[in-house]
C-alpha cells in the first residue's frame, strides 16, 4: 500500500502518520524530518536546505526529488506512507514516474482539511522531540511530564519555522504551491478528504476507514 498525506503545515499529518504507519507496518517517510536530520549533521544537503526551511520556503524540487528517489527504491515494495511529499505538481509528477518505473503507484492521497485559525493555534503551541520526531501541543496534546518526550524522554524543542513570521510564509507557500497537488490526485481519482479539525482520536478513526 502506498499512501500520500497532504495538508497544510500543522494539519496533523505527522501525528497521524506515526500511529498509522505503526499500525499498518508501513515505512513512514517524512521529508521535513529527513531534511532536519541533514541540517543537524550539517551535511551538504542540509546546508543547502537550511535557509529555505528557516524562512518557510520550499526546498527546490530537484533537491527534494533527488532525496526521495534514493529512498523510494528500498522502501516501496514493503508499503509506504509519504508525509510532506509531494508539495508541488512537479514533485507529484516525478513521484508518479519513479513509482511507475518500479511497477507501483499511489493508492490513496489523504487530504487533511483544517481551517487557517486552527493551523495557527496548532503551530503556535507545537513542540517536537528532536530524537523520535513525535509532535506535542501545549494544550491539545501535552507530554505526560513537562518538556520530555513520552516515548524516549528527550527534551522537546520548538521548531525554528514555527515562529509567527515563518508560519505566515509557510501558509502562503502552501496555498500557492501545494494546493494544486490536490487537483493532481483528485483528477487521478485518488484523493480522499478527511476532516482534520476534529480531535486526534477522532481523526485517527476516520483515517483508518479512509485507508481501508
Ligand atoms: P503536520 O505534520 O501536518 O505539520 P503535526 O502532526 O506536527 O502537523 O501537528 C501540528 C500540531 O498540532 C502539533 O502540536 C500536534 O500535537 C497538534 N495536533 C495534531 N493533530 C491535532 C488534532 N487533531 N487536534 C488538535 N491538535 C492536533
Ligand atoms: P515539514 O516538517 O513537513 O513542515 O517541513 C519543514 C520544511 O522542510 C518545509 O517548510 C520546507 O522548507 C521543507 N520541506 C519538507 N518537505 C518538502 C518538500 N516536499 N518540498 C520542498 N520542501 C520541503
Short mmCIF file of C-alpha atoms and ligand atoms in Angstrom, two decimals:
data_model
loop_
_atom_site.label_atom_id
_atom_site.label_comp_id
_atom_site.label_asym_id
_atom_site.label_seq_id
_atom_site.Cartn_x
_atom_site.Cartn_y
_atom_site.Cartn_z
CA UNK A 1 0.00 0.00 0.00
CA UNK A 2 1.26 3.46 -0.90
CA UNK A 3 -0.34 6.41 0.87
CA UNK A 4 0.40 10.12 0.48
CA UNK A 5 -0.57 12.60 3.22
CA UNK A 6 -1.47 16.10 2.02
CA UNK A 7 -2.46 19.16 4.02
CA UNK A 8 -1.16 22.48 5.30
CA UNK A 9 1.61 22.78 7.90
CA UNK A 10 0.06 21.93 11.27
CA UNK A 11 -2.81 19.89 9.80
CA UNK A 12 -1.79 16.84 11.86
CA UNK A 13 -0.05 14.77 9.17
CA UNK A 14 2.95 13.79 11.27
CA UNK A 15 0.82 12.98 14.32
CA UNK A 16 -1.41 10.62 12.34
CA UNK A 17 1.43 9.23 10.20
CA UNK A 18 3.25 7.95 13.26
CA UNK A 19 0.30 5.91 14.54
CA UNK A 20 -1.00 4.75 11.14
CA UNK A 21 2.42 3.59 9.89
CA UNK A 22 2.99 1.64 13.12
CA UNK A 23 -0.46 0.05 12.91
CA UNK A 24 -0.15 -0.89 9.23
CA UNK A 25 3.56 -1.72 9.21
CA UNK A 26 4.27 0.98 6.60
CA UNK A 27 7.58 2.80 6.23
CA UNK A 28 6.95 6.43 7.19
CA UNK A 29 8.99 8.87 5.09
CA UNK A 30 8.59 12.46 6.30
CA UNK A 31 10.63 14.79 4.11
CA UNK A 32 10.66 17.56 6.76
CA UNK A 33 12.15 15.11 9.29
CA UNK A 34 14.67 13.86 6.73
CA UNK A 35 15.75 17.43 5.97
CA UNK A 36 16.04 18.35 9.68
CA UNK A 37 18.29 15.30 10.18
CA UNK A 38 20.52 16.54 7.33
CA UNK A 39 20.63 20.03 8.86
CA UNK A 40 21.56 18.56 12.28
CA UNK A 41 24.63 16.75 10.88
CA UNK A 42 25.50 19.78 8.70
CA UNK A 43 25.63 17.70 5.51
CA UNK A 44 25.95 19.41 2.13
CA UNK A 45 22.23 18.78 1.53
CA UNK A 46 21.37 20.13 5.00
CA UNK A 47 23.38 23.30 4.43
CA UNK A 48 21.66 23.84 1.08
CA UNK A 49 18.19 23.30 2.59
CA UNK A 50 18.54 25.24 5.83
CA UNK A 51 17.88 28.81 4.69
CA UNK A 52 14.81 27.74 2.71
CA UNK A 53 13.44 25.88 5.74
CA UNK A 54 14.10 28.67 8.25
CA UNK A 55 12.20 31.14 6.06
CA UNK A 56 9.40 28.67 5.50
CA UNK A 57 10.07 28.38 1.77
CA UNK A 58 10.12 25.10 -0.11
CA UNK A 59 13.46 23.44 -0.78
CA UNK A 60 13.95 23.33 -4.60
CA UNK A 61 12.27 20.48 -6.46
CA UNK A 62 15.49 18.97 -7.87
CA UNK A 63 16.95 18.63 -4.36
CA UNK A 64 13.74 17.06 -2.99
CA UNK A 65 13.21 14.69 -5.92
CA UNK A 66 16.84 13.53 -5.65
CA UNK A 67 16.47 12.98 -1.90
CA UNK A 68 13.24 10.98 -2.08
CA UNK A 69 14.16 8.94 -5.17
CA UNK A 70 17.04 7.33 -3.32
CA UNK A 71 14.71 6.18 -0.52
CA UNK A 72 11.83 5.04 -2.74
CA UNK A 73 13.87 2.21 -4.27
CA UNK A 74 14.42 0.44 -0.92
CA UNK A 75 11.04 1.13 0.65
CA UNK A 76 8.31 0.99 -1.97
CA UNK A 77 7.82 -2.79 -2.01
CA UNK A 78 7.08 -3.03 1.74
CA UNK A 79 4.34 -0.36 1.85
CA UNK A 80 4.97 3.32 2.25
CA UNK A 81 3.43 6.41 3.83
CA UNK A 82 4.74 9.68 2.37
CA UNK A 83 4.28 12.67 4.69
CA UNK A 84 5.22 16.14 3.36
CA UNK A 85 5.97 14.96 -0.18
CA UNK A 86 4.90 15.83 -2.87
CA UNK A 87 4.45 19.54 -2.20
CA UNK A 88 4.48 20.78 -5.81
CA UNK A 89 2.94 19.44 -9.01
CA UNK A 90 6.48 18.84 -10.37
CA UNK A 91 7.19 16.65 -7.32
CA UNK A 92 3.91 14.77 -7.80
CA UNK A 93 4.74 14.09 -11.45
CA UNK A 94 8.26 12.96 -10.59
CA UNK A 95 6.82 10.65 -7.92
CA UNK A 96 4.37 9.13 -10.43
CA UNK A 97 7.23 8.48 -12.86
CA UNK A 98 9.51 6.93 -10.25
CA UNK A 99 6.73 4.69 -8.96
CA UNK A 100 5.68 3.65 -12.45
CA UNK A 101 9.27 2.64 -13.17
CA UNK A 102 9.13 0.50 -10.02
CA UNK A 103 5.82 -1.06 -11.11
CA UNK A 104 3.90 0.74 -8.36
CA UNK A 105 1.62 3.76 -7.89
CA UNK A 106 -0.06 5.90 -5.24
CA UNK A 107 -3.14 4.10 -3.84
CA UNK A 108 -4.63 6.96 -1.80
CA UNK A 109 -3.83 10.62 -1.25
CA UNK A 110 -5.36 11.69 2.06
CA UNK A 111 -6.09 15.39 2.40
CA UNK A 112 -6.33 16.71 5.98
CA UNK A 113 -8.72 19.69 5.86
CA UNK A 114 -8.12 22.23 8.66
CA UNK A 115 -9.03 25.94 8.89
CA UNK A 116 -6.29 28.57 8.96
CA UNK A 117 -7.18 29.74 12.51
CA UNK A 118 -6.78 26.19 13.79
CA UNK A 119 -3.48 25.70 11.91
CA UNK A 120 -2.08 28.85 13.53
CA UNK A 121 -3.19 27.67 17.00
CA UNK A 122 -1.59 24.28 16.43
CA UNK A 123 1.75 25.59 15.13
CA UNK A 124 1.98 28.24 17.87
CA UNK A 125 1.74 25.54 20.56
CA UNK A 126 3.75 22.76 18.91
CA UNK A 127 6.84 21.22 20.44
CA UNK A 128 8.70 18.33 18.86
CA UNK A 129 11.01 15.57 20.01
CA UNK A 130 14.30 16.09 18.12
CA UNK A 131 15.08 12.39 18.55
CA UNK A 132 11.95 10.44 17.50
CA UNK A 133 10.14 13.45 15.89
CA UNK A 134 6.91 12.95 17.86
CA UNK A 135 4.87 16.18 17.96
CA UNK A 136 3.16 17.56 21.07
CA UNK A 137 0.96 20.59 21.73
CA UNK A 138 0.94 22.76 24.85
CA UNK A 139 -2.85 22.46 25.17
CA UNK A 140 -4.21 19.86 22.72
CA UNK A 141 -1.61 17.13 23.19
CA UNK A 142 0.79 17.86 26.07
CA UNK A 143 3.53 15.41 27.12
CA UNK A 144 2.92 13.44 30.32
CA UNK A 145 5.92 15.06 32.03
CA UNK A 146 6.86 18.68 31.42
CA UNK A 147 9.05 19.10 28.30
CA UNK A 148 10.15 15.44 27.98
CA UNK A 149 9.09 13.09 25.16
CA UNK A 150 6.74 10.34 26.40
CA UNK A 151 8.42 7.79 24.12
CA UNK A 152 12.11 8.50 24.62
CA UNK A 153 12.45 11.16 27.36
CA UNK A 154 14.37 13.60 25.13
CA UNK A 155 13.87 17.32 25.87
CA UNK A 156 11.27 18.77 23.49
CA UNK A 157 12.12 21.69 21.19
CA UNK A 158 10.22 24.42 19.36
CA UNK A 159 10.86 24.34 15.63
CA UNK A 160 12.60 27.41 14.17
CA UNK A 161 9.96 27.57 11.40
CA UNK A 162 7.07 27.63 13.90
CA UNK A 163 7.88 31.32 14.65
CA UNK A 164 4.91 33.50 13.57
CA UNK A 165 6.76 35.15 10.60
CA UNK A 166 7.79 31.78 9.17
CA UNK A 167 4.31 30.33 9.79
CA UNK A 168 2.73 33.20 7.82
CA UNK A 169 5.04 32.49 4.90
CA UNK A 170 4.50 28.71 5.09
CA UNK A 171 0.74 29.14 4.83
CA UNK A 172 1.13 31.36 1.73
CA UNK A 173 3.60 28.89 0.20
CA UNK A 174 1.17 26.06 0.91
CA UNK A 175 -1.72 27.90 -0.73
CA UNK A 176 0.20 28.89 -3.86
CA UNK A 177 2.50 25.91 -4.46
CA UNK A 178 0.95 22.88 -2.74
CA UNK A 179 -2.83 23.18 -3.16
CA UNK A 180 -2.50 22.43 -6.94
CA UNK A 181 -1.24 18.98 -5.86
CA UNK A 182 -4.74 18.27 -4.52
CA UNK A 183 -6.09 18.59 -8.08
CA UNK A 184 -3.38 16.27 -9.36
CA UNK A 185 -4.70 13.46 -7.15
CA UNK A 186 -8.37 14.49 -7.48
CA UNK A 187 -8.11 14.13 -11.27
CA UNK A 188 -6.49 10.71 -10.82
CA UNK A 189 -9.43 9.68 -8.58
CA UNK A 190 -7.13 9.08 -5.61
CA UNK A 191 -7.95 11.99 -3.31
CA UNK A 192 -9.80 11.29 -0.06
CA UNK A 193 -10.60 14.30 2.19
CA UNK A 194 -10.59 13.89 5.94
CA UNK A 195 -11.93 16.44 8.45
CA UNK A 196 -8.65 17.15 10.25
CA UNK A 197 -10.21 19.70 12.60
CA UNK A 198 -11.56 17.03 14.96
CA UNK A 199 -9.68 15.62 17.97
CA UNK A 200 -6.58 13.46 17.35
CA UNK A 201 -8.53 10.29 18.25
CA UNK A 202 -11.49 11.18 16.02
CA UNK A 203 -9.19 11.88 13.05
CA UNK A 204 -7.46 8.56 13.68
CA UNK A 205 -10.80 6.72 13.45
CA UNK A 206 -11.88 8.45 10.22
CA UNK A 207 -8.44 7.88 8.73
CA UNK A 208 -8.49 4.16 9.48
CA UNK A 209 -11.71 3.88 7.46
CA UNK A 210 -10.31 6.06 4.64
CA UNK A 211 -7.32 3.78 4.02
CA UNK A 212 -9.27 0.51 4.11
P1 LIG B 1 1.93 18.48 10.44
O1 LIG B 1 2.81 17.25 10.42
O2 LIG B 1 0.79 18.37 9.48
O3 LIG B 1 2.71 19.76 10.26
P2 LIG B 1 1.62 17.88 13.29
O4 LIG B 1 1.22 16.44 13.28
O5 LIG B 1 3.03 18.20 13.67
O6 LIG B 1 1.25 18.57 11.87
O7 LIG B 1 0.59 18.65 14.24
C1 LIG B 1 0.73 20.06 14.45
C2 LIG B 1 0.38 20.39 15.91
O8 LIG B 1 -1.00 20.15 16.14
C3 LIG B 1 1.13 19.54 16.94
O9 LIG B 1 1.36 20.39 18.05
C4 LIG B 1 0.14 18.42 17.29
O10 LIG B 1 0.32 17.94 18.62
C5 LIG B 1 -1.19 19.14 17.14
N1 LIG B 1 -2.27 18.31 16.61
C6 LIG B 1 -2.18 17.33 15.65
N2 LIG B 1 -3.41 16.83 15.38
C7 LIG B 1 -4.29 17.51 16.17
C8 LIG B 1 -5.72 17.47 16.35
N3 LIG B 1 -6.48 16.62 15.64
N4 LIG B 1 -6.27 18.30 17.26
C9 LIG B 1 -5.51 19.16 17.96
N5 LIG B 1 -4.17 19.26 17.85
C10 LIG B 1 -3.56 18.45 16.95
P1 LIG B 2 7.53 19.89 7.44
O1 LIG B 2 8.26 19.22 8.56
O2 LIG B 2 6.83 18.91 6.54
O3 LIG B 2 6.62 21.00 7.92
O4 LIG B 2 8.65 20.57 6.51
C1 LIG B 2 9.52 21.56 7.03
C2 LIG B 2 10.20 22.30 5.89
O5 LIG B 2 11.00 21.39 5.12
C3 LIG B 2 9.27 22.94 4.85
O6 LIG B 2 8.79 24.21 5.26
C4 LIG B 2 10.21 23.04 3.64
O7 LIG B 2 11.14 24.09 3.79
C5 LIG B 2 10.98 21.73 3.73
N1 LIG B 2 10.30 20.63 3.01
C6 LIG B 2 9.77 19.48 3.53
N2 LIG B 2 9.25 18.72 2.57
C7 LIG B 2 9.43 19.39 1.40
C8 LIG B 2 9.08 19.15 0.05
N3 LIG B 2 8.42 18.03 -0.32
N4 LIG B 2 9.41 20.08 -0.88
C9 LIG B 2 10.07 21.19 -0.55
N5 LIG B 2 10.43 21.49 0.71
C10 LIG B 2 10.11 20.61 1.68
#
